Coordinates of C-alpha atoms and ligand atoms in Angstrom, one line a residue:
M1 CA 15.1 3.3 7.8
Q2 CA 14.3 0.2 8.1
V3 CA 11.6 -2.0 6.8
R4 CA 10.5 -5.7 7.2
Q5 CA 8.2 -7.6 4.8
L6 CA 5.3 -9.4 5.8
F7 CA 3.4 -11.8 4.1
D8 CA -0.3 -13.3 4.6
N9 CA -0.8 -16.3 2.4
Q10 CA -4.4 -16.0 1.5
S11 CA -4.8 -12.9 0.3
S12 CA -1.0 -12.2 -1.3
T13 CA -0.5 -9.4 0.6
Y14 CA 2.3 -7.3 1.4
T15 CA 2.5 -5.7 5.5
Y16 CA 5.4 -3.1 5.3
L17 CA 6.8 -2.5 9.0
V18 CA 8.8 0.3 8.9
W19 CA 11.0 2.0 11.7
D20 CA 13.5 4.8 12.6
E21 CA 16.3 2.5 14.4
A22 CA 16.9 5.8 17.2
S23 CA 13.9 6.4 18.0
R24 CA 12.3 3.0 17.2
E25 CA 9.2 5.2 16.1
A26 CA 7.5 2.8 13.7
A27 CA 4.9 2.9 11.2
I28 CA 2.5 -1.2 10.2
I29 CA 1.3 -0.5 5.9
D30 CA -1.2 -2.4 5.2
A31 CA -1.8 -4.8 8.7
V32 CA -4.0 -8.0 7.6
I33 CA -6.1 -8.9 10.4
E34 CA -5.6 -12.4 10.6
Q35 CA -1.6 -11.8 11.2
V36 CA -2.4 -9.4 13.5
D37 CA -0.7 -11.6 16.5
R38 CA 2.6 -12.0 14.2
D39 CA 2.7 -8.4 13.7
V40 CA 2.0 -7.5 17.7
R41 CA 4.8 -10.4 18.6
L42 CA 7.9 -8.8 15.8
I43 CA 6.9 -5.4 17.2
H44 CA 7.3 -6.8 20.4
Q45 CA 10.9 -8.6 19.5
L46 CA 12.5 -5.9 17.7
G47 CA 11.4 -3.1 20.9
L48 CA 9.3 -0.6 18.6
Q49 CA 7.1 1.3 19.2
L50 CA 3.8 1.6 17.0
R51 CA 2.7 4.6 16.3
Y52 CA 1.1 4.6 13.2
A53 CA -1.0 1.8 10.8
L54 CA -1.3 3.2 7.7
E55 CA -3.1 2.2 4.7
T56 CA -3.2 2.1 1.4
H57 CA -5.6 1.8 0.0
I58 CA -9.7 0.6 1.2
H59 CA -9.1 -3.0 0.2
A60 CA -11.4 -5.3 -1.6
D61 CA -9.2 -8.7 -1.1
H62 CA -8.5 -9.1 3.0
I63 CA -9.7 -7.0 5.8
T64 CA -6.8 -4.6 7.6
G65 CA -5.7 -5.4 11.3
S66 CA -5.8 -1.8 12.2
G67 CA -8.6 -1.5 14.4
R68 CA -6.9 -4.3 16.3
L69 CA -3.3 -3.4 16.3
R70 CA -5.0 0.6 17.7
E71 CA -6.9 -1.8 20.1
Y72 CA -3.7 -3.5 21.0
L73 CA -0.7 -0.8 20.7
G74 CA -2.4 2.5 21.0
C75 CA -1.1 3.4 17.2
E76 CA -3.5 5.9 15.8
I77 CA -4.9 4.5 11.7
G78 CA -4.2 7.3 8.8
V79 CA -6.1 6.4 5.6
H80 CA -6.9 8.7 2.8
L81 CA -9.2 11.8 3.2
Q82 CA -11.3 10.5 0.3
A83 CA -12.5 6.8 1.9
G84 CA -14.7 8.7 4.3
S85 CA -13.7 6.1 6.9
E86 CA -15.6 6.4 10.1
C87 CA -12.8 5.2 12.5
A88 CA -9.3 7.0 11.3
D89 CA -7.3 8.5 13.6
L90 CA -6.1 10.8 10.4
E91 CA -7.2 11.7 7.1
L92 CA -4.5 11.9 4.7
V93 CA -3.5 13.9 2.0
D94 CA -0.9 14.5 -1.4
G95 CA 1.7 15.7 1.0
D96 CA 1.6 15.1 4.4
R97 CA 4.4 13.7 6.3
V98 CA 4.2 10.9 9.1
Q99 CA 6.4 11.5 11.3
L100 CA 8.9 8.8 13.0
G101 CA 11.2 10.2 15.2
S102 CA 13.3 12.1 12.7
Q103 CA 12.2 10.8 9.3
H104 CA 9.4 10.4 8.0
L105 CA 6.5 8.9 5.2
E106 CA 5.5 11.6 2.8
V107 CA 2.3 11.1 1.8
I108 CA 1.6 11.0 -2.3
Y109 CA -1.7 10.9 -3.9
T110 CA -2.3 8.6 -6.7
P111 CA -5.9 7.3 -7.2
G112 CA -6.4 5.5 -10.2
H113 CA -7.1 1.5 -8.5
T114 CA -9.4 3.2 -6.4
D115 CA -10.0 6.9 -5.6
T116 CA -8.3 6.5 -2.2
D117 CA -4.9 5.3 -3.4
I118 CA -1.6 7.0 -1.6
C119 CA 1.6 5.6 -2.3
L120 CA 4.5 6.3 1.3
L121 CA 7.2 7.6 0.3
G122 CA 10.4 6.7 2.8
D123 CA 14.4 7.0 2.5
N124 CA 15.3 5.4 -0.9
M125 CA 11.8 3.6 -0.5
V126 CA 8.1 3.6 -1.6
F127 CA 5.1 2.1 -0.8
T128 CA 2.9 1.8 -3.7
G129 CA -0.1 -0.5 -2.2
D130 CA -1.9 -1.1 -5.8
I131 CA -1.6 1.6 -8.1
L132 CA 2.0 0.1 -9.5
L133 CA 3.3 -3.7 -8.4
I134 CA 5.6 -5.2 -9.6
H135 CA 5.8 -5.2 -13.5
G136 CA 2.2 -4.9 -12.9
S137 CA -0.4 -2.5 -12.0
G138 CA -3.9 -2.8 -9.3
R139 CA -6.9 -3.5 -11.5
T140 CA -9.1 -0.3 -12.5
D141 CA -12.5 -2.1 -13.2
F142 CA -14.4 -1.4 -9.4
Q143 CA -14.3 1.1 -6.4
S144 CA -13.9 4.4 -8.7
G145 CA -10.9 2.6 -10.3
D146 CA -9.7 4.5 -14.0
A147 CA -6.9 3.8 -15.9
A148 CA -6.3 6.5 -17.1
R149 CA -6.0 8.4 -13.4
S150 CA -4.0 5.4 -13.1
Y151 CA -1.5 5.7 -15.7
D152 CA -1.1 9.4 -14.6
S153 CA -0.6 8.6 -11.0
I154 CA 2.3 6.2 -12.1
T155 CA 3.7 8.2 -14.6
G156 CA 3.5 11.5 -13.6
R157 CA 3.9 10.9 -9.5
L158 CA 6.1 7.6 -9.2
F159 CA 8.1 7.3 -12.5
C160 CA 9.5 10.8 -11.7
L161 CA 11.6 9.2 -8.7
P162 CA 14.8 8.2 -8.8
D163 CA 15.2 5.0 -10.7
Q164 CA 17.0 3.3 -7.3
T165 CA 14.1 3.9 -5.5
R166 CA 13.1 1.0 -4.2
V167 CA 9.2 -0.8 -4.9
Y168 CA 7.4 -1.7 -2.3
P169 CA 3.8 -2.9 -3.1
A170 CA 1.0 -3.9 -1.6
H171 CA 0.5 -8.0 -3.2
D172 CA 2.7 -9.6 -5.5
Y173 CA 1.5 -13.4 -7.0
N174 CA 4.3 -14.0 -9.3
G175 CA 6.8 -14.4 -6.7
Y176 CA 8.9 -11.0 -6.6
T177 CA 9.2 -9.1 -3.5
C178 CA 10.5 -6.0 -4.1
S179 CA 11.1 -4.2 -7.9
T180 CA 12.7 -0.4 -8.5
I181 CA 11.3 2.4 -9.6
G182 CA 14.3 2.4 -13.2
E183 CA 13.3 -1.6 -13.8
E184 CA 9.3 -0.5 -13.5
R185 CA 9.8 2.6 -16.0
Q186 CA 11.7 0.4 -18.6
F187 CA 9.8 -3.5 -17.5
N188 CA 6.7 -2.9 -16.8
P189 CA 4.4 -4.4 -19.6
R190 CA 1.5 -2.2 -18.9
L191 CA 3.0 0.9 -19.4
G192 CA 6.8 0.3 -19.0
G193 CA 9.2 1.6 -21.8
G194 CA 7.1 4.5 -22.6
K195 CA 3.9 3.5 -23.6
S196 CA 1.3 5.3 -23.9
R197 CA -2.1 6.4 -22.1
Q198 CA -4.4 4.9 -25.0
E199 CA -2.1 1.7 -24.9
Y200 CA -2.4 1.3 -21.1
I201 CA -6.1 2.0 -21.3
R202 CA -6.9 -0.5 -23.8
I203 CA -4.8 -3.5 -22.1
M204 CA -6.8 -2.0 -18.1
E205 CA -10.0 -2.4 -20.4
S206 CA -9.3 -6.2 -21.4
L207 CA -7.7 -7.8 -17.9
A208 CA -11.7 -8.8 -17.7
L209 CA -11.2 -10.1 -14.3
D210 CA -13.0 -12.2 -11.8
K211 CA -14.5 -9.7 -8.8
P212 CA -12.2 -10.7 -5.6
K213 CA -14.3 -13.0 -3.0
L214 CA -14.4 -11.0 0.1
I215 CA -15.2 -7.7 -1.6
D216 CA -18.7 -7.3 -0.8
L217 CA -17.5 -7.9 3.2
A218 CA -13.5 -6.9 3.3
V219 CA -15.0 -2.7 2.4
P220 CA -17.3 -1.8 4.6
G221 CA -15.4 -3.8 7.2
N222 CA -12.4 -2.0 6.2
Q223 CA -14.2 1.6 6.4
V224 CA -14.9 0.9 9.8
C225 CA -10.5 -0.3 10.2
G226 CA -12.1 -4.0 10.5
Q227 CA -13.6 -3.9 14.1
N228 CA -16.8 -5.1 12.8
V229 CA -15.0 -9.0 12.7
Ligands
LIG301 FE1 -6.2 -3.1 -3.6

């Protein structure tokens, strides 16, 4: 399984292009609408067939490029069932497999940042959306976020993956690009090193973050796959 990490400067979002080398079937994870032309060009240059545009959750900080990618390239859009999306072709649930040639991405339902969070587990790599960030985790104070569920998703569903599994999150604000499950289990300052659920909840409740600038535009926009822009 091949992967390219792409970045949107404005929202600090990582978009991932993942493909099966033999069949050239590809999926894009968390596309950003402003970057669709870049992504389409790269897909063509690499000779890939885009089968799926997947969302790790309904984002609050950028508008998805999935609707436009479907229009241009005919891919199917996949998002978790709980999102109640008006536009998705695939309503994903825990255990679903998104097939790319002979390889696949497995859906792991990991609510906590929102109630629509999924991680996508590939070949020795996991795309964690905003639930698990590098040495951090996604905020839990809006969009049905819940710190206790976040702790359970990360420790119960992700920290049991093999140590060397590469972690690819949807954002980074500190210059990191990639981590591993072993590194996060040991060093994540919020819940690594065996921190308790109570301690994690206390940390998350004390963050006092500003509301994302685009939330009132992005959430409804993403419920229709960015097609109202
Ligand atoms: Fe998010």
